[in-house]
């Protein structure tokens, strides 16, 4: 299972990156940090600078075909930067087009709103995104984790860091199914 973690160069909520990242590793998967610029990204603990992390791949060089799934960590600034980058938005949208699962937590659905992929979908997020999601044609619910299969792919969403346990359990189940499906008949 190879999973892309799409983040901006600055503003990702560290625990929403590191906790799901470790869950993918613990499940035997390969997480890869994809960003809009090479080098290191600056993570945050709410509004305070936290650690930096090395970028594995620049989004302009990434393809959906090389990944089984996508994780969009939150943080207020992170998805706000991503939704202004056409290549990042297109990369996120391509997982929907390919029918591959996407997991987004907290403010991350802003990128999905920009990609115009929430229409007709049921999802959750940080409460302040409710109007944005509704205006984009989605159905917002206040739940710890929401798994929506009513579209071209499976969309897994959660509200906040307190929901990380439920978030990682839900996305690992879906990602494992997707990865097994993509290796049928291949020599991987």
N, CA, C and O of each residue as an XYZ file, in Angstrom:
752
protein
N       0.859     -1.180      0.000
C       0.000      0.000      0.000
C       0.897      1.233      0.000
O       1.661      1.461      0.938
N       0.794      2.017     -1.060
C       1.576      3.249     -1.181
C       0.608      4.432     -1.096
O      -0.327      4.542     -1.889
N       0.851      5.323     -0.112
C      -0.091      6.397      0.184
C       0.582      7.758      0.060
O       1.629      8.000      0.659
N      -0.024      8.638     -0.719
C       0.456     10.017     -0.843
C      -0.144     10.848      0.286
O      -1.340     10.759      0.562
N       0.680     11.644      0.929
C       0.254     12.632      1.920
C       0.513     13.988      1.297
O       1.665     14.411      1.200
N      -0.531     14.674      0.874
C      -0.394     15.952      0.186
C      -0.472     17.099      1.191
O      -1.470     17.255      1.894
N       0.592     17.898      1.248
C       0.648     19.037      2.174
C       1.302     20.239      1.499
O       2.073     20.103      0.549
N       0.972     21.408      2.017
C       1.609     22.648      1.564
C       2.976     22.761      2.239
O       3.245     22.042      3.201
N       3.839     23.651      1.753
C       5.152     23.824      2.373
C       5.086     24.313      3.831
O       6.057     24.195      4.577
N       3.936     24.856      4.220
C       3.806     25.377      5.574
C       2.347     25.275      6.015
O       1.432     25.466      5.214
N       2.141     24.974      7.294
C       0.811     25.075      7.861
C       0.090     23.784      8.184
O      -1.021     23.829      8.713
N       0.682     22.625      7.885
C       0.004     21.378      8.215
C      -0.002     21.173      9.733
O       0.990     21.455     10.405
N      -1.112     20.685     10.264
C      -1.200     20.336     11.680
C      -0.384     19.064     11.881
O      -0.732     18.013     11.343
N       0.716     19.153     12.663
C       1.676     18.062     12.742
C       1.047     16.720     13.108
O       1.318     15.720     12.442
N       0.225     16.674     14.137
C      -0.343     15.397     14.575
C      -1.250     14.789     13.507
O      -1.392     13.568     13.444
N      -1.867     15.625     12.664
C      -2.719     15.123     11.592
C      -1.904     14.593     10.408
O      -2.443     13.947      9.509
N      -0.616     14.871     10.423
C       0.318     14.286      9.463
C       0.985     13.052     10.068
O       0.970     11.976      9.469
N       1.566     13.210     11.252
C       2.393     12.144     11.824
C       1.600     10.930     12.299
O       2.063      9.799     12.152
N       0.427     11.142     12.860
C      -0.371     10.010     13.352
C      -0.842      9.120     12.194
O      -0.620      7.910     12.245
N      -1.485      9.671     11.150
C      -1.863      8.823     10.018
C      -0.642      8.214      9.291
O      -0.696      7.078      8.821
N       0.437      8.974      9.208
C       1.673      8.496      8.578
C       2.160      7.233      9.279
O       2.470      6.231      8.634
N       2.222      7.294     10.617
C       2.677      6.142     11.398
C       1.713      4.968     11.249
O       2.140      3.813     11.209
N       0.420      5.259     11.166
C      -0.572      4.192     10.985
C      -0.345      3.457      9.669
O      -0.449      2.232      9.620
N      -0.039      4.187      8.607
C       0.252      3.565      7.311
C       1.503      2.698      7.431
O       1.522      1.567      6.945
N       2.545      3.219      8.073
C       3.784      2.442      8.257
C       3.534      1.179      9.081
O       3.997      0.094      8.730
N       2.789      1.339     10.192
C       2.506      0.201     11.064
C       1.711     -0.884     10.340
O       1.807     -2.062     10.685
N       0.928     -0.490      9.339
C       0.139     -1.440      8.551
C       0.960     -2.049      7.410
O       0.432     -2.815      6.604
N       2.257     -1.705      7.341
C       3.128     -2.246      6.301
C       3.116     -1.454      5.012
O       3.653     -1.899      3.998
N       2.504     -0.281      5.047
C       2.427      0.554      3.862
C       3.600      1.509      3.720
O       4.456      1.598      4.600
N       3.627      2.220      2.604
C       4.673      3.193      2.325
C       4.043      4.577      2.176
O       3.415      4.874      1.161
N       4.218      5.425      3.201
C       3.735      6.802      3.071
C       4.773      7.646      2.338
O       5.976      7.446      2.505
N       4.297      8.596      1.522
C       5.208      9.501      0.811
C       4.683     10.915      0.958
O       3.496     11.174      0.755
N       5.579     11.830      1.316
C       5.204     13.232      1.506
C       5.300     13.967      0.176
O       6.378     14.092     -0.406
N       4.156     14.449     -0.293
C       4.051     15.160     -1.565
C       3.690     16.607     -1.244
O       2.765     16.865     -0.474
N       4.422     17.549     -1.835
C       4.149     18.959     -1.580
C       4.311     19.766     -2.863
O       4.714     19.241     -3.901
N       3.991     21.043     -2.768
C       4.051     21.911     -3.944
C       5.467     22.404     -4.229
O       5.743     22.899     -5.322
N       6.358     22.272     -3.259
C       7.754     22.688     -3.428
C       8.672     21.634     -2.835
O       8.290     20.936     -1.895
N       9.896     21.508     -3.381
C      10.852     20.554     -2.815
C      11.437     21.074     -1.504
O      11.217     22.223     -1.120
N      12.176     20.216     -0.834
C      12.844     20.625      0.413
C      12.130     20.073      1.629
O      11.814     18.886      1.701
N      11.880     20.965      2.594
C      11.234     20.555      3.841
C       9.949     21.357      4.026
O       9.858     22.511      3.609
N       8.966     20.733      4.651
C       7.730     21.438      4.984
C       7.771     21.780      6.470
O       8.387     21.071      7.265
N       7.110     22.869      6.830
C       7.041     23.308      8.223
C       5.675     22.916      8.783
O       4.642     23.418      8.341
N       5.688     22.012      9.762
C       4.446     21.612     10.429
C       4.174     22.549     11.601
O       5.065     23.252     12.077
N       2.931     22.539     12.050
C       2.516     23.395     13.162
C       1.762     22.588     14.207
O       1.127     21.580     13.900
N       1.846     23.051     15.439
C       1.017     22.563     16.533
C       0.046     23.702     16.806
O       0.334     24.603     17.594
N      -1.090     23.654     16.158
C      -2.083     24.726     16.107
C      -1.430     25.961     15.467
O      -1.237     25.971     14.252
N      -1.088     26.987     16.231
C      -0.492     28.196     15.640
C       1.012     28.311     15.868
O       1.643     29.271     15.426
N       1.576     27.334     16.555
C       3.012     27.355     16.862
C       3.783     26.432     15.934
O       3.336     25.326     15.630
N       4.955     26.898     15.483
C       5.803     26.059     14.643
C       6.185     24.796     15.402
O       6.484     24.832     16.595
N       6.167     23.678     14.679
C       6.563     22.392     15.238
C       7.771     21.890     14.436
O       8.710     22.652     14.205
N       7.760     20.646     14.016
C       8.894     20.060     13.312
C       8.830     20.327     11.806
O       7.814     20.783     11.279
N       9.930     20.035     11.138
C       9.966     20.085      9.682
C      10.126     18.656      9.160
O      10.656     17.786      9.851
N       9.658     18.427      7.925
C       9.700     17.098      7.337
C      10.157     17.192      5.890
O       9.784     18.117      5.168
N      10.965     16.230      5.476
C      11.509     16.192      4.122
C      10.434     15.781      3.113
O       9.705     14.811      3.322
N      10.352     16.532      2.025
C       9.416     16.229      0.943
C       9.987     15.082      0.114
O      11.157     15.107     -0.266
N       9.165     14.084     -0.162
C       9.584     12.962     -0.997
C       9.377     13.237     -2.479
O      10.139     12.758     -3.319
N       8.337     14.016     -2.801
C       7.997     14.232     -4.205
C       7.250     15.556     -4.355
O       6.414     15.911     -3.524
N       7.565     16.272     -5.419
C       6.855     17.509     -5.722
C       5.601     17.126     -6.504
O       5.653     16.277     -7.394
N       4.483     17.751     -6.170
C       3.193     17.359     -6.737
C       3.172     17.416     -8.266
O       2.477     16.619     -8.896
N       3.910     18.330     -8.867
C       3.920     18.416    -10.338
C       4.545     17.171    -10.977
O       4.311     16.892    -12.153
N       5.334     16.429    -10.205
C       5.967     15.205    -10.699
C       5.236     13.941    -10.259
O       5.638     12.837    -10.626
N       4.170     14.087     -9.479
C       3.440     12.939     -8.933
C       2.287     12.544     -9.852
O       1.677     13.389    -10.508
N       2.006     11.258     -9.883
C       0.850     10.765    -10.629
C       0.003      9.885     -9.714
O       0.513      9.227     -8.807
N      -1.265      9.890     -9.969
C      -2.189      9.072     -9.191
C      -1.865      7.590     -9.351
O      -2.040      6.810     -8.415
N      -1.399      7.205    -10.519
C      -1.135      5.799    -10.810
C      -0.109      5.186     -9.863
O      -0.135      3.978     -9.627
N       0.789      5.995     -9.320
C       1.820      5.432     -8.445
C       1.359      5.254     -7.002
O       2.119      4.764     -6.167
N       0.118      5.649     -6.697
C      -0.398      5.568     -5.326
C      -1.696      4.784     -5.267
O      -2.468      4.745     -6.225
N      -1.917      4.158     -4.110
C      -3.165      3.438     -3.863
C      -4.210      4.338     -3.217
O      -5.409      4.081     -3.335
N      -3.757      5.406     -2.525
C      -4.674      6.260     -1.782
C      -4.017      7.608     -1.487
O      -2.818      7.800     -1.689
N      -4.855      8.539     -0.999
C      -4.399      9.893     -0.677
C      -4.885     10.273      0.717
O      -6.040     10.035      1.071
N      -3.980     10.872      1.511
C      -4.348     11.469      2.802
C      -4.123     12.970      2.705
O      -3.078     13.434      2.251
N      -5.135     13.721      3.145
C      -5.048     15.178      3.221
C      -5.121     15.573      4.692
O      -6.210     15.642      5.262
N      -3.958     15.836      5.317
C      -3.969     16.313      6.701
C      -4.499     17.746      6.745
O      -4.516     18.443      5.731
N      -4.925     18.170      7.917
C      -5.483     19.508      8.056
C      -4.492     20.550      8.522
O      -3.335     20.574      8.103
N      -4.978     21.414      9.405
C      -4.282     22.637      9.761
C      -4.982     23.735      8.970
O      -5.341     23.521      7.813
N      -5.178     24.878      9.556
C      -5.937     25.932      8.870
C      -5.220     26.406      7.612
O      -5.842     26.500      6.554
N      -3.937     26.705      7.702
C      -3.204     27.280      6.572
C      -2.921     26.264      5.466
O      -2.936     26.615      4.286
N      -2.665     25.013      5.835
C      -2.276     23.988      4.869
C      -3.259     23.852      3.698
O      -2.849     24.042      2.553
N      -4.530     23.535      3.934
C      -5.439     23.396      2.794
C      -5.753     24.724      2.113
O      -6.125     24.753      0.940
N      -5.603     25.820      2.849
C      -5.821     27.123      2.228
C      -4.736     27.393      1.185
O      -5.025     27.919      0.110
N      -3.492     27.037      1.500
C      -2.410     27.161      0.515
C      -2.639     26.185     -0.645
O      -2.490     26.557     -1.810
N      -3.000     24.938     -0.325
C      -3.176     23.923     -1.369
C      -4.266     24.297     -2.358
O      -4.114     24.069     -3.558
N      -5.369     24.871     -1.871
C      -6.474     25.159     -2.781
C      -6.162     26.295     -3.741
O      -6.916     26.528     -4.685
N      -5.070     27.002     -3.516
C      -4.627     28.046     -4.438
C      -3.635     27.522     -5.478
O      -3.237     28.246     -6.391
N      -3.241     26.254     -5.328
C      -2.278     25.645     -6.242
C      -3.026     24.696     -7.180
O      -3.500     23.643     -6.755
N      -3.129     25.073     -8.451
C      -3.912     24.293     -9.410
C      -3.416     22.860     -9.558
O      -4.213     21.941     -9.745
N      -2.109     22.666     -9.475
C      -1.549     21.317     -9.610
C      -1.924     20.454     -8.411
O      -2.243     19.277     -8.577
N      -1.890     21.016     -7.218
C      -2.278     20.274     -6.011
C      -3.763     19.915     -6.056
O      -4.146     18.795     -5.715
N      -4.588     20.856     -6.473
C      -6.029     20.615     -6.573
C      -6.300     19.515     -7.606
O      -7.111     18.620     -7.368
N      -5.630     19.585     -8.731
C      -5.805     18.572     -9.783
C      -5.343     17.194     -9.304
O      -5.963     16.181     -9.627
N      -4.260     17.161     -8.538
C      -3.761     15.889     -7.999
C      -4.804     15.277     -7.065
O      -5.098     14.086     -7.161
N      -5.361     16.080     -6.168
C      -6.397     15.578     -5.254
C      -7.603     15.075     -6.046
O      -8.132     14.003     -5.753
N      -8.036     15.836     -7.038
C      -9.198     15.458     -7.852
C      -8.938     14.167     -8.618
O      -9.857     13.377     -8.832
N      -7.709     13.950     -9.027
C      -7.395     12.773     -9.832
C      -7.654     11.468     -9.081
O      -7.912     10.443     -9.712
N      -7.592     11.482     -7.757
C      -7.890     10.272     -6.984
C      -9.377      9.938     -7.077
O      -9.751      8.765     -7.098
N     -10.222     10.959     -7.133
C     -11.656     10.751     -7.304
C     -11.921     10.208     -8.704
O     -12.685      9.258     -8.874
N     -11.285     10.816     -9.705
C     -11.444     10.382    -11.087
C     -10.996      8.932    -11.283
O     -11.566      8.202    -12.093
N      -9.969      8.524    -10.534
C      -9.421      7.169    -10.653
C     -10.144      6.162     -9.756
O      -9.854      4.967     -9.809
N     -11.080      6.634     -8.936
C     -11.797      5.738     -8.035
C     -10.975      5.262     -6.854
O     -11.263      4.213     -6.279
N      -9.949      6.025     -6.485
C      -9.081      5.643     -5.371
C      -9.501      6.369     -4.090
O      -9.961      7.510     -4.149
N      -9.347      5.719     -2.942
C      -9.807      6.322     -1.695
C      -9.004      7.556     -1.275
O      -7.800      7.661     -1.509
N      -9.730      8.482     -0.642
C      -9.140      9.719     -0.128
C      -9.598      9.887      1.310
O     -10.773      9.699      1.625
N      -8.655     10.246      2.182
C      -8.957     10.528      3.591
C      -8.556     11.966      3.884
O      -7.439     12.380      3.575
N      -9.471     12.728      4.483
C      -9.218     14.139      4.779
C      -9.705     14.451      6.191
O     -10.781     14.013      6.597
N      -8.908     15.207      6.927
C      -9.271     15.521      8.309
C      -9.225     17.027      8.553
O      -8.414     17.748      7.972
N     -10.111     17.473      9.421
C     -10.143     18.835      9.930
C     -10.459     19.852      8.828
O     -11.565     19.831      8.287
N      -9.526     20.738      8.483
C      -9.730     21.755      7.454
C      -9.395     21.244      6.045
O      -9.618     21.959      5.068
N      -8.871     20.034      5.927
C      -8.434     19.497      4.629
C      -9.526     19.473      3.558
O      -9.192     19.631      2.383
N     -10.812     19.286      3.887
C     -11.815     19.297      2.823
C     -11.887     20.598      2.016
O     -12.516     20.618      0.957
N     -11.265     21.675      2.483
C     -11.199     22.889      1.657
C     -10.585     22.582      0.299
O     -11.041     23.100     -0.721
N      -9.557     21.746      0.277
C      -8.925     21.369     -0.986
C      -9.921     20.610     -1.855
O      -9.935     20.776     -3.075
N     -10.746     19.787     -1.237
C     -11.744     19.007     -1.974
C     -12.877     19.885     -2.491
O     -13.417     19.636     -3.569
N     -13.238     20.911     -1.725
C     -14.232     21.879     -2.194
C     -13.708     22.549     -3.458
O     -14.430     22.688     -4.445
N     -12.447     22.961     -3.417
C     -11.832     23.621     -4.578
C     -11.771     22.684     -5.784
O     -11.901     23.125     -6.926
N     -11.572     21.397     -5.527
C     -11.497     20.405     -6.604
C     -12.881     20.035     -7.137
O     -12.988     19.276     -8.101
N     -13.929     20.556     -6.526
C     -15.314     20.303     -6.930
C     -15.653     18.812     -6.902
O     -16.243     18.279     -7.842
N     -15.269     18.150     -5.806
C     -15.538     16.715     -5.685
C     -16.431     16.369     -4.483
O     -16.619     15.190     -4.182
N     -16.977     17.370     -3.802
C     -17.833     17.067     -2.646
C     -19.320     17.067     -2.998
O     -20.144     16.659     -2.179
N     -19.670     17.513     -4.186
C     -21.072     17.558     -4.608
C     -21.696     16.163     -4.493
O     -21.198     15.203     -5.080
N     -22.789     16.063     -3.730
C     -23.476     14.794     -3.558
C     -22.839     13.854     -2.556
O     -23.333     12.746     -2.346
N     -21.754     14.276     -1.935
C     -21.046     13.431     -0.963
C     -21.414     13.857      0.455
O     -21.754     15.016      0.694
N     -21.345     12.917      1.392
C     -21.572     13.210      2.802
C     -20.233     13.137      3.506
O     -19.520     12.138      3.412
N     -19.896     14.214      4.217
C     -18.602     14.265      4.881
C     -18.665     15.125      6.130
O     -19.631     15.848      6.373
N     -17.603     15.019      6.909
C     -17.455     15.838      8.095
C     -16.148     16.607      7.987
O     -15.343     16.360      7.089
N     -15.946     17.533      8.900
C     -14.759     18.386      8.888
C     -14.758     19.200     10.172
O     -15.614     19.023     11.038
N     -13.783     20.095     10.279
C     -13.837     21.103     11.325
C     -15.129     21.890     11.097
O     -15.446     22.204      9.949
N     -15.879     22.215     12.138
C     -17.203     22.833     11.957
C     -17.242     24.101     11.097
O     -18.265     24.373     10.467
N     -16.177     24.869     11.053
C     -16.200     26.117     10.281
C     -16.270     25.889      8.772
O     -16.522     26.835      8.026
N     -16.052     24.657      8.305
C     -16.137     24.353      6.872
C     -17.547     23.961      6.440
O     -17.808     23.778      5.251
N     -18.448     23.835      7.401
C     -19.815     23.384      7.115
C     -20.457     24.163      5.958
O     -20.987     23.555      5.028
N     -20.416     25.480      6.005
C     -21.038     26.300      4.967
C     -20.350     26.098      3.617
O     -21.020     26.003      2.588
N     -19.023     26.034      3.615
C     -18.282     25.824      2.368
C     -18.663     24.487      1.719
O     -18.880     24.412      0.510
N     -18.739     23.451      2.532
C     -19.090     22.122      2.020
C     -20.528     22.114      1.499
O     -20.806     21.583      0.424
N     -21.427     22.701      2.267
C     -22.834     22.771      1.854
C     -22.985     23.575      0.568
O     -23.703     23.160     -0.341
N     -22.317     24.718      0.486
C     -22.385     25.545     -0.725
C     -21.784     24.847     -1.942
O     -22.144     25.154     -3.078
N     -20.867     23.905     -1.703
C     -20.251     23.150     -2.799
C     -21.069     21.908     -3.161
O     -20.648     21.109     -3.997
N     -22.242     21.747     -2.530
C     -23.124     20.637     -2.876
C     -22.972     19.398     -2.038
O     -23.602     18.379     -2.320
N     -22.133     19.462     -0.995
C     -21.957     18.317     -0.113
C     -22.942     18.350      1.045
O     -23.606     19.357      1.290
N     -23.022     17.247      1.739
C     -23.837     17.152      2.947
C     -22.870     17.046      4.120
O     -22.082     16.104      4.205
N     -22.939     18.028      5.031
C     -22.032     18.056      6.180
C     -22.701     17.402      7.369
O     -23.864     17.680      7.662
N     -21.970     16.527      8.061
C     -22.454     15.893      9.283
C     -21.432     16.088     10.394
O     -20.231     16.175     10.139
N     -21.914     16.156     11.616
C     -21.042     16.303     12.781
C     -20.833     14.922     13.393
O     -21.507     14.537     14.348
N     -19.881     14.189     12.819
C     -19.570     12.838     13.276
C     -18.064     12.696     13.401
O     -17.302     13.382     12.720
N     -17.645     11.797     14.282
C     -16.216     11.559     14.520
C     -15.504     11.150     13.239
O     -14.419     11.647     12.938
N     -16.108     10.259     12.500
C     -15.567      9.830     11.213
C     -16.750      9.511     10.305
O     -17.761      8.968     10.750
N     -16.608      9.856      9.024
C     -17.639      9.552      8.045
C     -16.982      8.873      6.851
O     -16.048      9.404      6.252
N     -17.487      7.694      6.520
C     -17.024      6.978      5.340
C     -18.146      7.080      4.315
O     -19.238      6.553      4.527
N     -17.878      7.754      3.213
C     -18.879      7.963      2.167
C     -18.472      7.171      0.923
O     -17.406      7.388      0.346
N     -19.342      6.259      0.534
C     -19.095      5.455     -0.665
C     -20.049      5.854     -1.794
O     -20.129      5.171     -2.815
N     -20.763      6.952     -1.608
C     -21.736      7.404     -2.591
C     -21.138      8.271     -3.677
O     -21.614      9.380     -3.923
N     -20.111      7.783     -4.322
C     -19.453      8.528     -5.389
C     -18.489      7.631     -6.124
O     -18.557      6.409     -5.987
N     -17.586      8.210     -6.905
C     -16.667      7.411     -7.710
C     -15.576      6.724     -6.882
O     -14.884      5.835     -7.377
N     -15.428      7.140     -5.624
C     -14.405      6.566     -4.758
C     -14.928      6.578     -3.325
O     -16.029      7.059     -3.058
N     -14.127      6.045     -2.411
C     -14.465      6.112     -0.995
C     -13.797      7.348     -0.417
O     -12.608      7.589     -0.626
N     -14.592      8.134      0.319
C     -14.100      9.348      0.960
C     -14.258      9.180      2.467
O     -15.362      8.962      2.966
N     -13.142      9.284      3.183
C     -13.117      9.134      4.632
C     -12.760     10.490      5.225
O     -11.724     11.060      4.880
N     -13.603     11.015      6.113
C     -13.340     12.323      6.711
C     -13.526     12.282      8.220
O     -14.294     11.478      8.748
N     -12.804     13.166      8.903
C     -12.934     13.351     10.349
C     -12.830     14.830     10.675
O     -12.401     15.634      9.848
N     -13.234     15.180     11.903
C     -13.361     16.578     12.299
C     -12.101     17.230     12.846
O     -11.833     18.395     12.554
N     -11.309     16.482     13.649
C     -10.248     17.133     14.423
C      -9.273     16.096     14.976
O      -9.517     14.895     14.864
N      -8.164     16.555     15.577
C      -7.186     15.622     16.130
C      -7.763     14.619     17.141
O      -7.292     13.484     17.220
N      -8.766     15.023     17.905
C      -9.370     14.087     18.868
C     -10.003     12.880     18.176
O     -10.251     11.862     18.822
N     -10.267     12.980     16.876
C     -10.902     11.899     16.118
C      -9.887     10.994     15.415
O     -10.281     10.105     14.661
N      -8.598     11.204     15.648
C      -7.572     10.491     14.876
C      -7.666      8.974     14.982
O      -7.446      8.287     13.985
N      -7.980      8.432     16.137
C      -8.065      6.971     16.279
C      -9.132      6.411     15.332
O      -8.870      5.467     14.587
N     -10.323      6.989     15.363
C     -11.404      6.525     14.479
C     -11.046      6.775     13.009
O     -11.351      5.954     12.145
N     -10.401      7.905     12.733
C      -9.992      8.269     11.381
C      -9.034      7.230     10.804
O      -9.251      6.718      9.706
N      -7.978      6.925     11.549
C      -6.979      5.989     11.011
C      -7.546      4.580     10.874
O      -7.208      3.877      9.921
N      -8.408      4.149     11.809
C      -9.013      2.819     11.684
C      -9.863      2.743     10.413
O      -9.805      1.754      9.682
N     -10.647      3.788     10.155
C     -11.518      3.803      8.980
C     -10.721      3.858      7.685
O     -11.004      3.106      6.752
N      -9.712      4.751      7.617
C      -8.995      4.856      6.344
C      -8.104      3.651      6.100
O      -7.921      3.254      4.949
N      -7.543      3.055      7.150
C      -6.706      1.866      6.937
C      -7.528      0.717      6.360
O      -7.058     -0.009      5.485
N      -8.736      0.557      6.844
C      -9.604     -0.499      6.311
C      -9.869     -0.270      4.817
O      -9.771     -1.199      4.015
N     -10.201      0.959      4.455
C     -10.496      1.273      3.053
C      -9.247      1.221      2.178
O      -9.293      0.721      1.054
N      -8.126      1.741      2.694
C      -6.885      1.744      1.916
C      -6.388      0.322      1.670
O      -5.893      0.013      0.586
N      -6.520     -0.543      2.676
C      -6.088     -1.931      2.531
C      -6.897     -2.627      1.451
O      -6.341     -3.364      0.638
N      -8.209     -2.399      1.434
C      -9.061     -2.975      0.380
C      -8.609     -2.482     -0.995
O      -8.498     -3.268     -1.936
N      -8.353     -1.194     -1.102
C      -7.946     -0.607     -2.389
C      -6.599     -1.153     -2.849
O      -6.418     -1.472     -4.024
N      -5.653     -1.260     -1.910
C      -4.321     -1.752     -2.269
C      -4.387     -3.208     -2.721
O      -3.709     -3.597     -3.672
N      -5.199     -4.006     -2.043
C      -5.348     -5.413     -2.448
C      -5.971     -5.501     -3.836
O      -5.594     -6.350     -4.643
N      -6.925     -4.617     -4.103
C      -7.566     -4.595     -5.412
C      -6.621     -4.201     -6.523
O      -6.726     -4.709     -7.640
N      -5.678     -3.281     -6.223
C      -4.759     -2.812     -7.266
C      -3.631     -3.786     -7.534
O      -2.957     -3.671     -8.558
N      -3.399     -4.761     -6.628
C      -2.304     -5.706     -6.848
C      -2.802     -7.023     -7.443
O      -1.993     -7.885     -7.785
N      -4.128     -7.191     -7.571
C      -4.642     -8.418     -8.181
C      -4.150     -8.509     -9.620
O      -4.325     -7.589    -10.418
N      -3.541     -9.621     -9.920
C      -3.088     -9.854    -11.281
C      -1.785     -9.135    -11.622
O      -1.330     -9.197    -12.764
N      -1.175     -8.448    -10.640
C       0.103     -7.788    -10.926
C       1.225     -8.519    -10.219
O       0.979     -9.378     -9.372
N       2.444     -8.183    -10.561
C       3.604     -8.862     -9.984
C       4.168     -8.101     -8.782
O       5.291     -8.373     -8.359
N       3.405     -7.149     -8.224
C       3.931     -6.364     -7.102
C       4.027     -7.185     -5.852
O       4.450     -6.679     -4.812
